[in-house]
């Protein structure tokens, strides 16, 4: 049976964790801080649980330099649940802004206010999605499903990168090709938000930087929502440019059960009564997905997995300890260097390895490629050879096939070196 140090795991999620965190987690799972109780057994209402929440928030705030304008929520359901939460919460914000404007114009005439907002909803509401991979596609489809009772056309797919790449997600079109909803003062319609997935886990596509056209100075203050599930804490992020950032924990943050949501406080404060949403024909967010409710209850509206939150906090504190005052700049350098080493090895043998996405949008976290043009026998041989050397988790997503190397934070440099040696050895053998 192999020792943990002998296995190099490159799975896309659940992903590897730092061994140091796992060892501490094993102790905490049995007897947390000599209390005689497992951390999985303590009350989520206890002082200990509240301290864990506070400590994890503090670590994340330091790492990402989160401004006071934003709050941190811990939620359930992974990124997929946030596909729905984003739509329901942000449409509610859009409706409330319209309700307040109508109230200024119409006074307390509730029937007239409802009628006006209902009409504006049909005429003006849009949700902008940048579809650059499988997960942003799923998010846009969820939005369309949720808004279908209102009718068609509310979801504006401002970019679908498959249309410029023969049906594949392997690039991000130039920003001047995006068809974002025009600002209100130019065309009447208004976007409740612009959604993008910063790193597409399945397709290996990552935004190289924050889109310039979404900068608050150039986008007429349209709220920006980002799914950062699979590159969270791997590079610096300007949180202030986002209304919402969310990410499932099971890639770079911790274990399953926890979803982190960073949300601007004005979003939490701009919510209409559920009765008004229902009156204009919009669903109100289920309580468990309502960001204001979760925030008001310090993420403890219902029983949260405190053990999982503690694990996430340990991972964050480990990054702070490793990089100290450099914070995420240090981890960004490490992530970039590991990715470069892998891509360099693949690029040296283009006749054997064909990297899927365009060079300009290659993901640092999920490196996707085919072997000998996708030859089934060769890819099977590649995976079997890797398994024999305890290089695991390399099979591509079932929807696209191929090979995928997930280069998350807990994959250390030595294991990347082992992998690149295997890549080079397999390629040389294939060329004979």
Short mmCIF file of C-alpha atoms in Angstrom, two decimals:
data_model
loop_
_atom_site.label_atom_id
_atom_site.label_comp_id
_atom_site.label_asym_id
_atom_site.label_seq_id
_atom_site.Cartn_x
_atom_site.Cartn_y
_atom_site.Cartn_z
CA UNK A 1 0.00 0.00 0.00
CA UNK A 2 1.54 3.35 -1.02
CA UNK A 3 2.38 6.05 1.47
CA UNK A 4 0.60 9.40 0.99
CA UNK A 5 3.88 11.06 0.05
CA UNK A 6 4.29 8.61 -2.85
CA UNK A 7 0.97 9.50 -4.51
CA UNK A 8 0.75 12.56 -6.73
CA UNK A 9 -2.93 13.39 -7.16
CA UNK A 10 -4.08 15.75 -9.89
CA UNK A 11 -7.86 15.28 -9.63
CA UNK A 12 -10.16 18.20 -10.45
CA UNK A 13 -12.23 18.00 -7.29
CA UNK A 14 -12.45 16.93 -4.63
CA UNK A 15 -8.86 17.99 -4.87
CA UNK A 16 -5.77 17.31 -2.76
CA UNK A 17 -5.30 19.06 0.54
CA UNK A 18 -2.05 19.97 2.31
CA UNK A 19 -0.98 16.94 4.35
CA UNK A 20 -0.33 19.20 7.34
CA UNK A 21 -3.97 20.29 7.29
CA UNK A 22 -5.20 16.71 7.01
CA UNK A 23 -3.11 15.62 10.00
CA UNK A 24 -4.51 18.45 12.13
CA UNK A 25 -7.97 17.68 10.77
CA UNK A 26 -7.70 14.03 11.81
CA UNK A 27 -6.90 15.10 15.36
CA UNK A 28 -9.69 17.67 15.41
CA UNK A 29 -12.18 15.14 14.07
CA UNK A 30 -11.57 12.93 17.11
CA UNK A 31 -10.78 15.41 19.87
CA UNK A 32 -10.75 19.12 19.12
CA UNK A 33 -8.36 21.09 21.31
CA UNK A 34 -8.63 18.53 24.12
CA UNK A 35 -12.34 19.16 24.60
CA UNK A 36 -13.16 15.48 24.33
CA UNK A 37 -15.47 16.29 21.41
CA UNK A 38 -15.02 15.97 17.70
CA UNK A 39 -15.15 19.22 15.78
CA UNK A 40 -17.92 17.53 13.80
CA UNK A 41 -19.95 17.20 17.01
CA UNK A 42 -19.85 20.69 18.50
CA UNK A 43 -22.88 22.97 18.27
CA UNK A 44 -22.84 25.43 15.41
CA UNK A 45 -24.25 27.94 17.94
CA UNK A 46 -21.33 27.51 20.32
CA UNK A 47 -18.66 30.09 21.07
CA UNK A 48 -16.12 27.74 19.49
CA UNK A 49 -18.06 27.62 16.22
CA UNK A 50 -18.46 31.39 16.14
CA UNK A 51 -14.73 31.81 16.73
CA UNK A 52 -13.96 29.44 13.83
CA UNK A 53 -16.23 31.49 11.57
CA UNK A 54 -14.55 34.71 12.67
CA UNK A 55 -11.03 33.31 12.24
CA UNK A 56 -11.78 31.94 8.77
CA UNK A 57 -13.32 35.24 7.68
CA UNK A 58 -10.28 37.10 8.99
CA UNK A 59 -7.86 34.86 7.10
CA UNK A 60 -9.81 35.21 3.85
CA UNK A 61 -10.10 38.98 4.30
CA UNK A 62 -6.33 39.25 4.69
CA UNK A 63 -5.53 36.96 1.75
CA UNK A 64 -7.86 38.69 -0.72
CA UNK A 65 -7.65 42.14 0.86
CA UNK A 66 -11.44 42.20 1.01
CA UNK A 67 -12.67 45.78 1.60
CA UNK A 68 -15.17 46.76 4.28
CA UNK A 69 -17.74 47.22 1.52
CA UNK A 70 -18.10 43.42 1.23
CA UNK A 71 -19.29 40.62 3.51
CA UNK A 72 -18.31 36.93 3.58
CA UNK A 73 -20.93 34.20 3.68
CA UNK A 74 -20.60 30.45 4.13
CA UNK A 75 -23.32 28.53 2.31
CA UNK A 76 -24.36 25.10 1.06
CA UNK A 77 -24.76 23.54 -2.35
CA UNK A 78 -21.49 24.35 -4.09
CA UNK A 79 -21.20 26.57 -7.10
CA UNK A 80 -24.26 24.94 -8.66
CA UNK A 81 -26.53 26.24 -5.91
CA UNK A 82 -25.09 29.71 -6.42
CA UNK A 83 -26.16 29.58 -10.08
CA UNK A 84 -29.69 29.86 -8.69
CA UNK A 85 -28.85 32.13 -5.77
CA UNK A 86 -27.20 34.66 -8.09
CA UNK A 87 -30.29 34.93 -10.30
CA UNK A 88 -32.83 35.14 -7.49
CA UNK A 89 -30.90 37.57 -5.31
CA UNK A 90 -29.66 39.85 -8.08
CA UNK A 91 -33.01 40.03 -9.87
CA UNK A 92 -34.51 40.98 -6.51
CA UNK A 93 -31.96 43.81 -6.27
CA UNK A 94 -32.92 44.98 -9.77
CA UNK A 95 -36.62 44.92 -8.84
CA UNK A 96 -36.03 46.83 -5.62
CA UNK A 97 -34.17 49.60 -7.42
CA UNK A 98 -37.10 49.94 -9.82
CA UNK A 99 -39.58 49.84 -6.94
CA UNK A 100 -37.80 52.68 -5.17
CA UNK A 101 -37.76 54.78 -8.33
CA UNK A 102 -41.45 54.13 -8.89
CA UNK A 103 -42.24 55.05 -5.29
CA UNK A 104 -40.50 58.40 -5.73
CA UNK A 105 -42.60 59.12 -8.82
CA UNK A 106 -45.93 57.63 -7.72
CA UNK A 107 -45.93 58.07 -3.96
CA UNK A 108 -47.74 55.37 -2.00
CA UNK A 109 -49.99 54.14 -4.80
CA UNK A 110 -49.03 50.46 -4.38
CA UNK A 111 -51.15 49.20 -7.26
CA UNK A 112 -49.60 51.70 -9.68
CA UNK A 113 -46.10 50.88 -8.41
CA UNK A 114 -46.66 47.15 -8.92
CA UNK A 115 -48.05 47.69 -12.41
CA UNK A 116 -45.18 49.94 -13.43
CA UNK A 117 -42.45 47.60 -12.12
CA UNK A 118 -44.17 44.58 -13.66
CA UNK A 119 -44.12 46.29 -17.06
CA UNK A 120 -40.52 47.46 -16.64
CA UNK A 121 -39.55 43.91 -15.72
CA UNK A 122 -40.88 42.62 -19.02
CA UNK A 123 -39.49 45.48 -21.09
CA UNK A 124 -36.08 46.10 -19.57
CA UNK A 125 -34.71 43.27 -17.43
CA UNK A 126 -31.72 41.39 -18.84
CA UNK A 127 -29.06 39.08 -17.37
CA UNK A 128 -25.72 39.05 -19.18
CA UNK A 129 -23.68 35.84 -19.32
CA UNK A 130 -20.19 35.32 -20.73
CA UNK A 131 -20.28 31.66 -21.81
CA UNK A 132 -16.69 30.50 -22.13
CA UNK A 133 -16.98 26.90 -20.92
CA UNK A 134 -19.16 24.16 -19.52
CA UNK A 135 -19.83 25.78 -16.14
CA UNK A 136 -20.78 29.23 -17.42
CA UNK A 137 -23.04 27.46 -19.91
CA UNK A 138 -24.75 25.60 -17.07
CA UNK A 139 -25.12 28.86 -15.16
CA UNK A 140 -26.79 30.58 -18.11
CA UNK A 141 -29.13 27.63 -18.62
CA UNK A 142 -30.12 27.70 -14.95
CA UNK A 143 -30.93 31.40 -15.26
CA UNK A 144 -33.11 30.76 -18.30
CA UNK A 145 -34.94 27.97 -16.49
CA UNK A 146 -35.61 30.11 -13.42
CA UNK A 147 -36.93 33.03 -15.49
CA UNK A 148 -38.94 30.93 -17.95
CA UNK A 149 -42.26 31.61 -16.12
CA UNK A 150 -41.75 35.30 -17.01
CA UNK A 151 -41.15 34.53 -20.68
CA UNK A 152 -38.20 34.22 -23.04
CA UNK A 153 -35.29 36.50 -23.80
CA UNK A 154 -34.26 37.64 -20.32
CA UNK A 155 -30.89 35.90 -20.51
CA UNK A 156 -28.48 37.64 -22.85
CA UNK A 157 -25.55 35.40 -23.77
CA UNK A 158 -23.15 38.24 -24.49
CA UNK A 159 -20.48 35.85 -25.68
CA UNK A 160 -20.56 32.15 -26.57
CA UNK A 161 -16.99 31.20 -27.34
CA UNK A 162 -18.08 28.06 -29.20
CA UNK A 163 -19.33 30.22 -32.07
CA UNK A 164 -15.81 31.37 -32.90
CA UNK A 165 -14.17 27.98 -32.40
CA UNK A 166 -16.05 25.33 -34.37
CA UNK A 167 -18.32 24.45 -31.47
CA UNK A 168 -15.58 24.07 -28.85
CA UNK A 169 -14.77 26.01 -25.72
CA UNK A 170 -11.14 26.76 -26.44
CA UNK A 171 -10.88 30.55 -26.53
CA UNK A 172 -12.35 33.81 -25.22
CA UNK A 173 -13.35 36.22 -28.00
CA UNK A 174 -12.05 39.78 -27.90
CA UNK A 175 -14.08 42.12 -25.72
CA UNK A 176 -15.17 44.25 -28.67
CA UNK A 177 -17.09 41.20 -29.94
CA UNK A 178 -19.16 40.87 -26.75
CA UNK A 179 -22.81 41.93 -26.99
CA UNK A 180 -23.36 43.21 -23.47
CA UNK A 181 -26.69 44.85 -22.67
CA UNK A 182 -26.44 48.56 -23.32
CA UNK A 183 -26.48 50.90 -20.31
CA UNK A 184 -29.90 52.14 -19.37
CA UNK A 185 -29.33 55.68 -20.62
CA UNK A 186 -28.45 54.33 -24.07
CA UNK A 187 -31.10 51.74 -24.83
CA UNK A 188 -33.63 51.28 -22.06
CA UNK A 189 -32.78 47.68 -21.15
CA UNK A 190 -30.69 47.16 -18.05
CA UNK A 191 -28.58 44.24 -16.96
CA UNK A 192 -29.15 42.96 -13.44
CA UNK A 193 -25.58 41.66 -13.57
CA UNK A 194 -22.81 40.36 -15.81
CA UNK A 195 -21.74 36.82 -14.97
CA UNK A 196 -18.44 35.16 -15.84
CA UNK A 197 -16.62 32.01 -14.75
CA UNK A 198 -13.01 32.99 -14.12
CA UNK A 199 -11.66 29.48 -14.70
CA UNK A 200 -13.47 26.72 -16.56
CA UNK A 201 -12.54 23.46 -14.82
CA UNK A 202 -13.79 21.17 -17.59
CA UNK A 203 -12.38 22.99 -20.59
CA UNK A 204 -9.12 24.42 -19.25
CA UNK A 205 -9.95 28.03 -20.12
CA UNK A 206 -9.08 30.86 -17.73
CA UNK A 207 -9.52 34.61 -18.05
CA UNK A 208 -5.96 36.00 -18.12
CA UNK A 209 -7.15 39.08 -16.22
CA UNK A 210 -10.28 41.00 -15.25
CA UNK A 211 -12.18 42.07 -18.41
CA UNK A 212 -11.54 45.76 -19.06
CA UNK A 213 -15.07 46.41 -20.29
CA UNK A 214 -16.47 45.25 -16.94
CA UNK A 215 -14.46 47.76 -14.97
CA UNK A 216 -16.88 49.92 -12.95
CA UNK A 217 -15.59 53.02 -14.75
CA UNK A 218 -16.57 51.61 -18.15
CA UNK A 219 -19.63 49.43 -17.49
CA UNK A 220 -22.11 51.97 -16.08
CA UNK A 221 -21.97 50.29 -12.66
CA UNK A 222 -23.47 47.00 -13.86
CA UNK A 223 -22.86 44.51 -11.02
CA UNK A 224 -20.24 41.89 -11.86
CA UNK A 225 -20.61 38.32 -10.60
CA UNK A 226 -17.72 35.86 -10.79
CA UNK A 227 -17.56 32.12 -10.24
CA UNK A 228 -14.03 31.45 -8.99
CA UNK A 229 -14.59 27.91 -7.76
CA UNK A 230 -11.53 26.40 -9.39
CA UNK A 231 -8.93 29.16 -9.22
CA UNK A 232 -9.85 30.69 -5.88
CA UNK A 233 -6.81 31.75 -3.83
CA UNK A 234 -4.42 31.01 -6.69
CA UNK A 235 -3.87 34.65 -7.68
CA UNK A 236 -4.64 38.19 -6.63
CA UNK A 237 -8.16 39.50 -7.23
CA UNK A 238 -9.55 43.02 -7.05
CA UNK A 239 -12.62 42.23 -4.98
CA UNK A 240 -13.83 45.83 -5.18
CA UNK A 241 -14.65 45.39 -8.88
CA UNK A 242 -17.12 42.61 -8.12
CA UNK A 243 -20.57 42.69 -6.60
CA UNK A 244 -20.34 38.95 -5.93
CA UNK A 245 -17.59 36.33 -5.97
CA UNK A 246 -18.37 32.73 -5.12
CA UNK A 247 -16.56 29.43 -5.07
CA UNK A 248 -17.09 25.86 -3.97
CA UNK A 249 -14.53 24.80 -1.40
CA UNK A 250 -13.39 21.49 -2.86
CA UNK A 251 -10.71 22.79 -5.24
CA UNK A 252 -8.29 25.23 -3.61
CA UNK A 253 -10.04 25.99 -0.33
CA UNK A 254 -10.91 22.81 1.53
CA UNK A 255 -13.38 19.94 1.42
CA UNK A 256 -16.92 19.67 0.15
CA UNK A 257 -19.92 21.04 2.09
CA UNK A 258 -18.94 24.71 2.04
CA UNK A 259 -19.46 27.43 -0.55
CA UNK A 260 -17.82 30.80 -0.01
CA UNK A 261 -19.68 33.89 -1.17
CA UNK A 262 -18.17 37.36 -1.04
CA UNK A 263 -20.96 39.87 -1.59
CA UNK A 264 -21.10 43.65 -1.61
CA UNK A 265 -23.09 44.99 1.33
CA UNK A 266 -25.26 47.28 -0.79
CA UNK A 267 -26.54 44.12 -2.55
CA UNK A 268 -27.59 42.75 0.84
CA UNK A 269 -29.35 46.02 1.68
CA UNK A 270 -31.24 46.38 -1.62
CA UNK A 271 -33.94 43.75 -1.36
CA UNK A 272 -37.73 44.16 -1.72
CA UNK A 273 -40.31 42.43 0.44
CA UNK A 274 -41.06 38.92 -0.90
CA UNK A 275 -44.70 39.96 -1.32
CA UNK A 276 -43.65 42.65 -3.81
CA UNK A 277 -41.54 40.19 -5.81
CA UNK A 278 -44.50 37.83 -5.98
CA UNK A 279 -46.81 40.67 -7.01
CA UNK A 280 -44.65 41.50 -10.04
CA UNK A 281 -44.25 37.82 -10.95
CA UNK A 282 -40.77 37.02 -9.64
CA UNK A 283 -39.79 34.23 -7.27
CA UNK A 284 -38.19 35.33 -4.03
CA UNK A 285 -34.99 33.49 -3.05
CA UNK A 286 -35.60 30.40 -0.90
CA UNK A 287 -34.50 31.24 2.62
CA UNK A 288 -31.49 28.93 2.43
CA UNK A 289 -30.26 30.78 -0.68
CA UNK A 290 -31.11 34.29 0.49
CA UNK A 291 -27.87 36.20 0.94
CA UNK A 292 -29.42 38.82 3.28
CA UNK A 293 -30.83 36.09 5.53
CA UNK A 294 -27.53 34.22 5.62
CA UNK A 295 -25.61 37.44 6.32
CA UNK A 296 -27.99 38.55 9.06
CA UNK A 297 -27.49 35.19 10.80
CA UNK A 298 -23.69 35.18 10.44
CA UNK A 299 -23.98 32.15 8.11
CA UNK A 300 -25.72 30.22 10.90
CA UNK A 301 -29.34 30.34 9.79
CA UNK A 302 -29.19 26.54 9.74
CA UNK A 303 -26.60 23.98 10.79
CA UNK A 304 -23.36 24.69 9.00
CA UNK A 305 -20.50 22.14 8.67
CA UNK A 306 -18.15 23.77 11.14
CA UNK A 307 -15.49 21.13 10.56
CA UNK A 308 -15.39 21.99 6.85
CA UNK A 309 -15.16 25.72 7.60
CA UNK A 310 -12.31 25.07 10.02
CA UNK A 311 -10.48 23.06 7.34
CA UNK A 312 -10.88 25.97 4.91
CA UNK A 313 -9.50 28.31 7.57
CA UNK A 314 -6.50 26.06 8.12
CA UNK A 315 -5.76 26.07 4.38
CA UNK A 316 -5.97 29.87 4.34
CA UNK A 317 -3.79 30.28 7.40
CA UNK A 318 -1.27 27.93 5.81
CA UNK A 319 -1.06 30.22 2.79
CA UNK A 320 -0.58 33.24 5.03
CA UNK A 321 2.14 31.46 6.99
CA UNK A 322 3.92 30.40 3.80
CA UNK A 323 3.80 33.73 1.97
CA UNK A 324 3.41 36.12 4.94
CA UNK A 325 3.15 39.77 3.85
CA UNK A 326 3.22 38.76 0.17
CA UNK A 327 -0.14 37.03 0.69
CA UNK A 328 -1.54 35.82 -2.64
CA UNK A 329 1.24 37.36 -4.72
CA UNK A 330 3.50 34.59 -3.48
CA UNK A 331 1.00 31.83 -4.24
CA UNK A 332 0.36 33.32 -7.67
CA UNK A 333 4.06 33.02 -8.49
CA UNK A 334 4.10 29.39 -7.38
CA UNK A 335 0.96 28.54 -9.37
CA UNK A 336 2.29 30.25 -12.48
CA UNK A 337 5.66 28.50 -12.23
CA UNK A 338 4.08 25.05 -11.84
CA UNK A 339 1.75 25.67 -14.79
CA UNK A 340 4.64 26.89 -16.94
CA UNK A 341 6.65 23.77 -16.17
CA UNK A 342 3.76 21.52 -17.27
CA UNK A 343 2.92 23.52 -20.40
CA UNK A 344 6.58 23.70 -21.40
CA UNK A 345 6.81 19.90 -21.22
CA UNK A 346 3.68 19.51 -23.35
CA UNK A 347 4.80 22.14 -25.88
CA UNK A 348 8.10 20.35 -26.42
CA UNK A 349 6.22 17.43 -27.98
CA UNK A 350 3.42 18.91 -30.11
CA UNK A 351 3.22 15.78 -32.25
CA UNK A 352 2.31 13.77 -29.13
CA UNK A 353 0.41 16.29 -26.96
CA UNK A 354 -2.19 18.71 -28.30
CA UNK A 355 -3.25 21.33 -25.75
CA UNK A 356 -6.97 22.07 -26.07
CA UNK A 357 -7.44 25.80 -25.39
CA UNK A 358 -5.78 28.66 -27.22
CA UNK A 359 -2.46 29.75 -25.73
CA UNK A 360 -3.93 33.14 -24.72
CA UNK A 361 -6.46 31.57 -22.32
CA UNK A 362 -4.66 28.50 -21.02
CA UNK A 363 -5.75 27.74 -17.48
CA UNK A 364 -3.10 27.60 -14.80
CA UNK A 365 -5.35 25.34 -12.73
CA UNK A 366 -6.79 22.79 -15.20
CA UNK A 367 -4.45 21.84 -18.02
CA UNK A 368 -6.40 19.98 -20.73
CA UNK A 369 -4.83 18.17 -23.67
CA UNK A 370 -5.18 15.20 -26.00
CA UNK A 371 -2.66 12.47 -26.73
CA UNK A 372 -1.94 11.79 -30.41
CA UNK A 373 -5.02 13.72 -31.53
CA UNK A 374 -7.31 11.97 -29.09
CA UNK A 375 -6.35 8.40 -30.02
CA UNK A 376 -8.28 6.24 -27.54
CA UNK A 377 -5.59 3.58 -27.25
CA UNK A 378 -2.81 6.09 -26.71
CA UNK A 379 -4.76 8.00 -24.08
CA UNK A 380 -5.57 4.77 -22.27
CA UNK A 381 -1.89 3.84 -22.34
CA UNK A 382 -0.96 7.30 -21.03
CA UNK A 383 -3.36 6.99 -18.09
CA UNK A 384 -2.31 3.43 -17.26
CA UNK A 385 1.35 4.39 -17.35
CA UNK A 386 0.68 7.35 -15.08
CA UNK A 387 -1.27 5.20 -12.60
CA UNK A 388 1.62 2.74 -12.48
CA UNK A 389 3.81 5.60 -11.29
CA UNK A 390 1.16 6.76 -8.77
CA UNK A 391 0.32 9.85 -10.83
CA UNK A 392 -3.42 9.85 -10.33
CA UNK A 393 -6.57 11.78 -11.25
CA UNK A 394 -5.49 12.63 -14.80
CA UNK A 395 -8.53 11.51 -16.77
CA UNK A 396 -10.39 14.35 -18.48
CA UNK A 397 -13.97 15.26 -17.64
CA UNK A 398 -16.46 12.69 -18.91
CA UNK A 399 -18.13 15.29 -21.16
CA UNK A 400 -14.97 16.09 -23.14
CA UNK A 401 -12.56 13.21 -22.58
CA UNK A 402 -8.82 13.55 -22.99
CA UNK A 403 -6.37 14.29 -20.20
CA UNK A 404 -6.65 16.94 -17.51
CA UNK A 405 -3.95 17.94 -15.02
CA UNK A 406 -5.39 19.93 -12.13
CA UNK A 407 -2.65 22.12 -10.73
CA UNK A 408 -4.28 23.28 -7.52
CA UNK A 409 -2.44 24.97 -4.66
CA UNK A 410 -1.91 21.77 -2.67
CA UNK A 411 -0.10 20.09 -5.59
CA UNK A 412 3.49 20.75 -4.64
CA UNK A 413 6.41 21.48 -6.93
CA UNK A 414 8.07 18.07 -6.46
CA UNK A 415 4.95 16.27 -7.68
CA UNK A 416 4.76 18.54 -10.69
CA UNK A 417 8.38 17.60 -11.46
CA UNK A 418 7.45 13.90 -11.25
CA UNK A 419 4.60 14.48 -13.66
CA UNK A 420 6.70 16.42 -16.17
CA UNK A 421 9.32 13.65 -16.14
CA UNK A 422 6.55 11.20 -16.99
CA UNK A 423 5.23 13.48 -19.75
CA UNK A 424 8.67 13.64 -21.32
CA UNK A 425 9.31 9.92 -20.96
CA UNK A 426 5.97 8.95 -22.48
CA UNK A 427 6.47 11.35 -25.38
CA UNK A 428 9.95 10.05 -26.18
CA UNK A 429 8.68 6.48 -26.09
CA UNK A 430 5.75 7.38 -28.38
CA UNK A 431 8.07 8.95 -30.97
CA UNK A 432 10.16 5.79 -31.43
#
